[in-house]
Short mmCIF file of C-alpha atoms in Angstrom, two decimals:
data_model
loop_
_atom_site.label_atom_id
_atom_site.label_comp_id
_atom_site.label_asym_id
_atom_site.label_seq_id
_atom_site.Cartn_x
_atom_site.Cartn_y
_atom_site.Cartn_z
CA MET A 29 98.32 142.05 93.28
CA LYS A 30 98.48 138.47 91.45
CA LYS A 31 101.40 139.30 89.53
CA VAL A 32 105.22 140.59 89.55
CA ILE A 33 106.26 140.93 85.77
CA ILE A 34 109.87 142.22 84.54
CA ASP A 35 108.65 144.42 81.76
CA PRO A 36 111.22 143.26 78.20
CA GLY A 37 112.76 146.91 78.47
CA PHE A 38 114.52 146.22 82.32
CA TRP A 39 116.05 142.90 80.82
CA GLU A 40 117.72 144.78 77.45
CA LEU A 41 119.03 146.88 80.15
CA PHE A 42 120.70 144.24 82.10
CA PRO A 43 120.26 140.16 81.02
CA GLU A 44 121.74 138.45 83.40
CA ALA A 45 119.43 140.31 86.43
CA GLN A 46 117.60 138.00 89.04
CA ILE A 47 114.61 138.85 90.85
CA ASN A 48 114.13 137.32 94.05
CA ILE A 49 110.26 137.31 94.98
CA MET A 50 108.36 136.33 98.27
CA THR A 51 105.24 136.87 99.53
CA ILE A 52 104.28 137.34 103.42
CA LYS A 53 101.25 136.86 105.06
CA GLY A 54 99.02 137.63 108.18
CA PHE A 55 101.85 139.46 110.20
CA ASP A 56 101.38 141.41 113.61
CA ASN A 57 103.88 144.87 112.46
CA HIS A 58 103.80 146.34 115.71
CA ASP A 59 106.30 147.70 117.94
CA THR A 60 106.56 146.38 120.86
CA PRO A 61 108.65 146.07 123.87
CA GLU A 62 109.28 143.00 124.05
CA THR A 63 110.54 142.43 120.93
CA HIS A 64 112.56 146.62 120.73
CA GLN A 65 116.49 145.04 122.19
CA GLN A 66 116.28 141.51 120.27
CA ARG A 67 115.35 143.95 117.31
CA ALA A 68 118.45 146.36 118.06
CA TYR A 69 120.34 142.80 118.57
CA LEU A 70 119.98 142.04 115.24
CA LEU A 71 121.15 145.01 114.17
CA ALA A 72 123.66 145.66 115.60
CA GLN A 73 125.36 142.26 114.88
CA ALA A 74 123.95 142.83 110.68
CA VAL A 75 126.34 145.57 111.38
CA LYS A 76 129.40 144.00 112.53
CA GLU A 77 128.56 141.25 109.67
CA SER A 78 128.70 144.35 106.54
CA ALA A 79 131.76 145.46 107.89
CA LYS A 80 133.11 142.10 104.84
CA PHE A 81 131.80 144.53 102.14
CA THR A 82 133.13 148.21 102.91
CA ALA A 83 136.93 146.73 103.98
CA ALA A 84 138.19 148.67 100.58
CA ASP A 85 139.26 152.45 100.70
CA PRO A 86 137.97 154.51 99.33
CA PHE A 87 134.37 153.42 99.51
CA ARG A 88 133.10 153.39 96.43
CA ASP A 89 136.23 150.96 94.99
CA ASN A 90 134.40 148.10 97.07
CA PRO A 91 132.82 145.77 95.76
CA VAL A 92 129.06 146.28 96.25
CA ILE A 93 129.05 149.39 96.07
CA ALA A 94 130.61 149.49 92.50
CA GLN A 95 128.32 147.55 90.90
CA TRP A 96 125.71 149.02 92.17
CA ARG A 97 126.60 152.39 90.84
CA ASP A 98 127.53 151.49 87.19
CA ALA A 99 123.86 149.26 87.27
CA TYR A 100 122.91 152.92 88.15
CA SER A 101 124.75 154.85 84.96
CA GLN A 102 122.28 151.72 82.85
CA PHE A 103 119.70 154.63 82.78
CA LYS A 104 117.68 157.99 83.73
CA LYS A 105 117.97 159.17 86.93
CA ARG A 106 117.72 162.29 89.47
CA LYS A 107 120.98 163.27 90.02
CA GLY A 108 122.86 161.87 93.32
CA SER A 109 120.62 158.72 93.12
CA ARG A 110 122.58 155.38 94.44
CA ALA A 111 121.16 152.24 95.14
CA SER A 112 119.21 151.14 99.03
CA ILE A 113 122.24 148.84 100.14
CA GLU A 114 124.69 151.39 99.43
CA ALA A 115 123.10 154.18 101.54
CA LEU A 116 123.24 151.03 104.24
CA LEU A 117 126.32 150.25 103.78
CA LYS A 118 127.85 153.80 104.17
CA ARG A 119 125.68 154.45 107.59
CA ALA A 120 127.13 150.84 108.32
CA ASN A 121 130.95 152.08 107.84
CA GLN A 122 130.14 155.50 108.96
CA GLY A 123 129.59 153.90 112.69
CA HIS A 124 126.27 155.13 112.22
CA VAL A 125 123.72 153.07 115.31
CA PHE A 126 121.00 151.73 113.78
CA GLU A 127 117.72 151.83 116.05
CA PRO A 128 114.46 150.16 115.41
CA THR A 129 112.24 151.04 113.44
CA ILE A 130 108.76 148.75 112.94
CA PRO A 131 109.53 144.72 112.84
CA LEU A 132 109.67 143.68 109.16
CA VAL A 133 111.93 147.07 108.76
CA ASP A 134 114.14 145.72 110.39
CA LEU A 135 114.58 142.16 110.33
CA TYR A 136 114.61 143.23 106.59
CA ASN A 137 117.68 145.66 107.26
CA SER A 138 119.30 143.25 108.69
CA VAL A 139 119.70 140.51 105.73
CA SER A 140 120.24 143.41 103.50
CA LEU A 141 122.97 144.94 106.02
CA SER A 142 124.43 141.05 106.43
CA TYR A 143 124.15 139.71 102.64
CA GLY A 144 125.08 143.08 100.89
CA VAL A 145 121.88 142.95 98.64
CA PRO A 146 119.14 145.55 98.49
CA VAL A 147 115.77 144.65 99.83
CA GLY A 148 112.47 145.88 99.66
CA ILE A 149 109.24 145.22 101.07
CA GLU A 150 105.95 146.77 100.39
CA ASP A 151 102.42 145.86 101.40
CA LEU A 152 100.85 143.37 99.88
CA ASP A 153 97.39 145.40 100.03
CA LYS A 154 97.99 149.01 98.44
CA ILE A 155 99.33 147.86 95.23
CA GLU A 156 97.18 147.99 92.43
CA GLY A 157 97.25 145.48 90.31
CA ASP A 158 100.06 143.62 89.51
CA LEU A 159 103.64 144.76 90.64
CA HIS A 160 106.28 145.71 87.17
CA LEU A 161 109.55 146.60 87.04
CA GLY A 162 110.58 148.44 83.51
CA LEU A 163 110.88 151.73 82.45
CA ALA A 164 109.14 154.55 83.74
CA LYS A 165 107.51 156.58 80.30
CA GLY A 166 107.52 159.67 82.35
CA GLY A 167 104.78 161.00 84.78
CA GLU A 168 104.19 157.88 86.34
CA GLY A 169 103.00 159.64 90.34
CA PHE A 170 105.88 159.46 92.97
CA PHE A 171 105.23 160.32 96.45
CA PRO A 172 107.90 160.08 98.93
CA LEU A 173 107.79 159.78 102.00
CA GLY A 174 107.31 163.29 103.57
CA ALA A 175 106.60 165.02 100.30
CA GLU A 176 103.85 167.25 100.21
CA GLU A 177 103.74 167.39 96.17
CA ASP A 178 104.22 164.83 93.69
CA ASP A 179 107.52 163.58 92.18
CA PRO A 180 106.42 162.06 88.91
CA ALA A 181 109.11 159.28 87.77
CA ARG A 182 111.24 160.39 84.56
CA GLU A 183 111.25 158.86 81.27
CA GLY A 184 113.23 155.72 80.63
CA GLU A 185 113.80 155.56 84.26
CA VAL A 186 114.17 151.95 86.24
CA ILE A 187 110.75 151.39 88.18
CA TYR A 188 108.87 148.76 90.10
CA TYR A 189 104.71 150.54 89.47
CA ASP A 190 101.50 148.91 89.51
CA ASN A 191 98.04 150.85 87.78
CA GLY A 192 98.38 154.21 91.34
CA GLY A 193 102.10 154.91 90.11
CA ALA A 194 105.45 154.51 90.41
CA VAL A 195 106.42 151.98 93.66
CA CYS A 196 109.74 152.27 93.91
CA ARG A 197 112.12 155.00 91.65
CA SER A 198 115.58 153.95 90.27
CA LEU A 199 115.78 150.76 90.83
CA ASN A 200 115.84 150.27 94.41
CA TRP A 201 116.60 153.96 95.68
CA ARG A 202 113.72 155.52 96.73
CA GLU A 203 109.85 153.86 97.68
CA ALA A 204 106.63 155.43 97.39
CA GLU A 205 104.86 155.92 100.54
CA ARG A 206 101.63 154.64 99.25
CA THR A 207 102.92 151.25 99.55
CA MET A 208 104.97 150.81 102.46
CA LEU A 209 105.06 149.01 105.41
CA THR A 210 103.57 150.55 108.61
CA GLU A 211 102.64 149.33 111.80
CA ALA A 212 98.90 147.89 110.39
CA THR A 213 100.86 146.55 107.21
CA THR A 214 99.87 142.68 107.88
CA ASN A 215 100.78 142.15 103.88
CA GLY A 216 103.72 142.21 102.16
CA VAL A 217 105.94 141.53 99.68
CA ALA A 218 109.94 141.13 99.78
CA VAL A 219 111.73 141.90 96.34
CA MET A 220 115.50 141.34 95.82
CA LYS A 221 117.75 142.40 93.23
CA SER A 222 120.65 140.97 91.11
CA VAL A 223 122.26 142.55 88.59
CA ASN A 224 125.28 139.23 88.58
CA ALA A 225 125.62 135.98 88.96
CA GLU A 226 127.35 136.80 91.72
CA GLN A 227 124.91 139.07 93.65
CA ALA A 228 122.47 136.48 92.95
CA ALA A 229 123.75 133.56 95.03
CA ARG A 230 123.94 136.18 97.61
CA ALA A 231 120.19 137.32 97.22
CA THR A 232 119.42 133.68 97.39
CA GLU A 233 120.45 133.08 100.39
CA ALA A 234 119.09 136.21 101.35
CA MET A 235 115.83 135.43 100.89
CA ALA A 236 115.91 131.97 102.20
CA GLU A 237 117.21 133.79 106.31
CA LEU A 238 114.30 136.32 105.50
CA SER A 239 111.70 133.39 105.25
CA LYS A 240 113.31 132.64 108.80
CA LEU A 241 113.89 135.43 110.67
CA VAL A 242 109.97 135.61 109.62
CA ALA A 243 109.04 132.05 110.68
CA ASP A 244 110.74 132.52 113.66
CA PHE A 245 109.60 136.20 114.93
CA PHE A 246 106.22 136.72 113.24
CA LYS A 247 104.86 132.97 113.90
CA VAL A 248 103.66 132.95 109.92
CA THR A 249 105.06 131.02 106.94
CA PRO A 250 106.12 133.29 103.91
CA SER A 251 105.32 131.79 100.44
CA LYS A 252 107.82 129.64 98.45
CA GLN A 253 110.82 131.78 97.40
CA PHE A 254 109.91 132.55 93.15
CA ILE A 255 113.15 133.71 91.11
CA LEU A 256 112.86 135.58 88.39
CA THR A 257 115.10 135.59 85.07
CA LYS A 258 114.72 136.69 81.46
CA ASP A 259 113.22 133.45 80.68
CA HIS A 260 111.24 133.33 83.17
CA PRO A 261 110.05 137.08 83.70
CA GLU A 262 106.67 136.84 85.35
CA VAL A 263 105.13 134.77 88.39
CA THR A 264 101.93 134.67 89.98
CA VAL A 265 101.65 135.42 94.03
CA ASP A 266 98.15 134.89 94.61
#
């Protein structure tokens, strides 16, 4: 992957949006007993931080949730599709204990919870060609984790895609198994998306925090943070 490109159709739906990009290279993503407790603590602290985003009752009236539900009402999608941050916050609000999985997933989930922003990281080496965010033509191949058959994107659905098909469907609802992080992943591309200025400010802070966590945990230096807007819709990251 050399470029991240935000297609014109996306900006027509979300003209005030911001996409934050960062690459992380040369890390060891294997789970180890030595770091397991450290990541468990990080996730537990993030759950506590997330409470500031879920103070309203009912849950759907919290601004973070309401804003993303409104965004999801702007395009075609499968019934019941929700933003990844809603799913995380709902689990935290219900008292779910987030057990460590693999290191980089734990780091980005902790940041997502702490800042109330959707975060995704894909295996950089599995992206075929450039990574796009735009409207699906319909039929882009997509195999989510554990799927036994293709579940292609719908025409007009907002997706991340590359030359191999859909990478993530419905903005940040579900990612493809093909490009997801595994313990074997050594290079990744982190993406945060916002649909208004308030979200964008939190996302920029969140990406800076993720950069610090990655540097401390993996002892590697991530790339600088790239910010894409309607006026600057693509970036070369290679």
